[in-house]
């Protein structure tokens, strides 16, 4: 009898690293901080620090540019000196300090130098956020044993990607609500809370990260490929200057072969072929990142009310990450097969199409801006003045003046008169007037007529209020403007014609904490929270008034009998009438462009780069984002055009020309044979996300997870 012996391999599977929980939680908290702060940043710069929209745009994009520049420094620091754990820990502290500075500077009672603290805080955040960007996902990859845990590593990147999007979506939705719907320190908004909650999350991220210290696999620095690339290029240029006559080579990089070897030189040659294609790419990011600046400012001039809820201008930014999640499967299953039928199959073709979509999005934003321009206030030209007269008495007045082309006009009882285009010759700014009425009420009270002088200055508006004073009618002059509030709020002025001193207030109907006390005999405009208000004299409500975003209102309160009041509302500038949902098409188009441009570009770069250069190519991809944001700064500062709509069209034209250049470069590019394609990798992994495929392709090549850092992080952040 023959016996057969079977040996069963009972090696238990490698356990999923428990340290991953701490890394994922850290990433969620950090991304919540970054996107939450950046969502409200542009409005904080204009509303609280009083920067113009142009200057706020410059600051916003300089900050974003630095946040995408410092990943180069972070990668070098981690791989060459400190290691990933220490780099993440130290730069997170810098990051946390920046968030705390901004939050503290936004608290009015502290009377801190808010502007200086904000600028310093933004610098710290850029250093911290950018510095840890290339380290966190790579550090997560270090926790896995390869190749045994290749599949588990792919799941980690899915979780990591989910944490990024969850942090982004929640904070982009929540921080505008904290900013506008919460009222603190006597103000009708609460920027300290909008910045403070993300700052607390950043502190929490450090605590979570440190709690996992004993569980981490920490690898020592092993040198940085980015540094090696620059050293090799420097050596090639140095040797070439000495030997190009005595020992000529076919390619200038070959002069470095004696020191760095043919393999590294060949890989850098392939890298440079791809980087040539990167030259036009920053223009896309110049357009894309204006969602947080120019497009947010656009939204402040629009009506956001939908079914009783008012969309905040900065909340519109949440459309992009939501659409990204929806578009990825749609493009894979529907859009790309349709494009393939018309010949758009290759990555560079898709990337070009994505860039053209970004240009189309800015054409749409330009037309929206034209529609918004029609809702702007009518302001006087440099040679004109504007005259408004408000009548607080219960009788009509007829005015006679020596103003050219305005010799006579009437101002109705509790009504208003406007002359918006009065030519004012230089040196002649005073004009005489006489006003009279024959109505019995004013005749009986000896208020039949009065006279005086109008003072009209070029480029300015002036208003006059007819009121009862000392038993006689009189004219009160005050400086005026019909310009909309820069932050999209309603602006109002109350002109009171009361017989005795009264306590007058506006009380918000939806939020009892919002109360505005009106000072009599002061005619300043007030920016208020939008909504319906009760108008109170003492504790008695005499009327209601609705103040809508962007509107400029003058309220006339007349006490015609003792404790009997009449309130009239005059709209000086109409409220925002273009609905905020008209921004949705441009968000849809630019997000579709992002899917075709960013994701396809990352895949192309990653698949075409040599194995040793994959992390380098992703670093340069992020660098195109930094350069693109600096391009916005240049155009905003240069002020090539004065109109915002023309600026949008300028960006669109620049994008179309840029994609023309890119197409010429793409035609000359010869695709490298990289072996297994991404499509085959996806097939082997049963259709997992492309990000997972990138991670698996890297692990199967026995490379460090560092090579997928930029791909996964940039996938969301770009």
mmCIF file of C-alpha atoms in Angstrom, residues 68 71-72 225-226 229-230 233 271-272 274-275 278 281-282 285 605 613-627 710:
data_model
loop_
_atom_site.group_PDB
_atom_site.id
_atom_site.type_symbol
_atom_site.label_atom_id
_atom_site.label_comp_id
_atom_site.label_asym_id
_atom_site.label_seq_id
_atom_site.Cartn_x
_atom_site.Cartn_y
_atom_site.Cartn_z
ATOM 1 C CA UNK A 68 1.672 73.428 -4.159
ATOM 2 C CA UNK A 71 5.590 69.547 -1.572
ATOM 3 C CA UNK A 72 8.964 69.579 -3.334
ATOM 4 C CA UNK A 225 15.154 61.136 -6.431
ATOM 5 C CA UNK A 226 14.295 64.782 -7.069
ATOM 6 C CA UNK A 229 17.739 64.427 -10.908
ATOM 7 C CA UNK A 230 18.954 67.976 -10.336
ATOM 8 C CA UNK A 233 21.486 67.587 -14.743
ATOM 9 C CA UNK A 271 11.399 62.418 -17.823
ATOM 10 C CA UNK A 272 12.327 65.526 -19.813
ATOM 11 C CA UNK A 274 7.201 64.389 -20.516
ATOM 12 C CA UNK A 275 8.123 67.672 -18.828
ATOM 13 C CA UNK A 278 4.008 70.209 -18.966
ATOM 14 C CA UNK A 281 -0.367 72.929 -18.292
ATOM 15 C CA UNK A 282 -0.227 75.750 -15.672
ATOM 16 C CA UNK A 285 -4.815 75.553 -13.075
ATOM 17 C CA UNK A 605 2.457 60.885 -16.606
ATOM 18 C CA UNK A 613 10.973 58.781 -11.966
ATOM 19 C CA UNK A 614 7.347 58.211 -10.968
ATOM 20 C CA UNK A 615 7.507 60.222 -7.745
ATOM 21 C CA UNK A 616 9.501 62.946 -9.537
ATOM 22 C CA UNK A 617 6.903 63.321 -12.285
ATOM 23 C CA UNK A 618 4.111 63.678 -9.727
ATOM 24 C CA UNK A 619 6.101 66.389 -7.936
ATOM 25 C CA UNK A 620 6.417 68.356 -11.161
ATOM 26 C CA UNK A 621 2.707 67.859 -11.803
ATOM 27 C CA UNK A 622 1.956 69.647 -8.522
ATOM 28 C CA UNK A 623 4.458 72.319 -9.502
ATOM 29 C CA UNK A 624 2.305 73.151 -12.567
ATOM 30 C CA UNK A 625 -0.513 73.970 -10.120
ATOM 31 C CA UNK A 626 1.763 76.381 -8.254
ATOM 32 C CA UNK A 627 2.828 78.112 -11.477
ATOM 33 C CA UNK A 710 1.284 62.568 -5.584
#
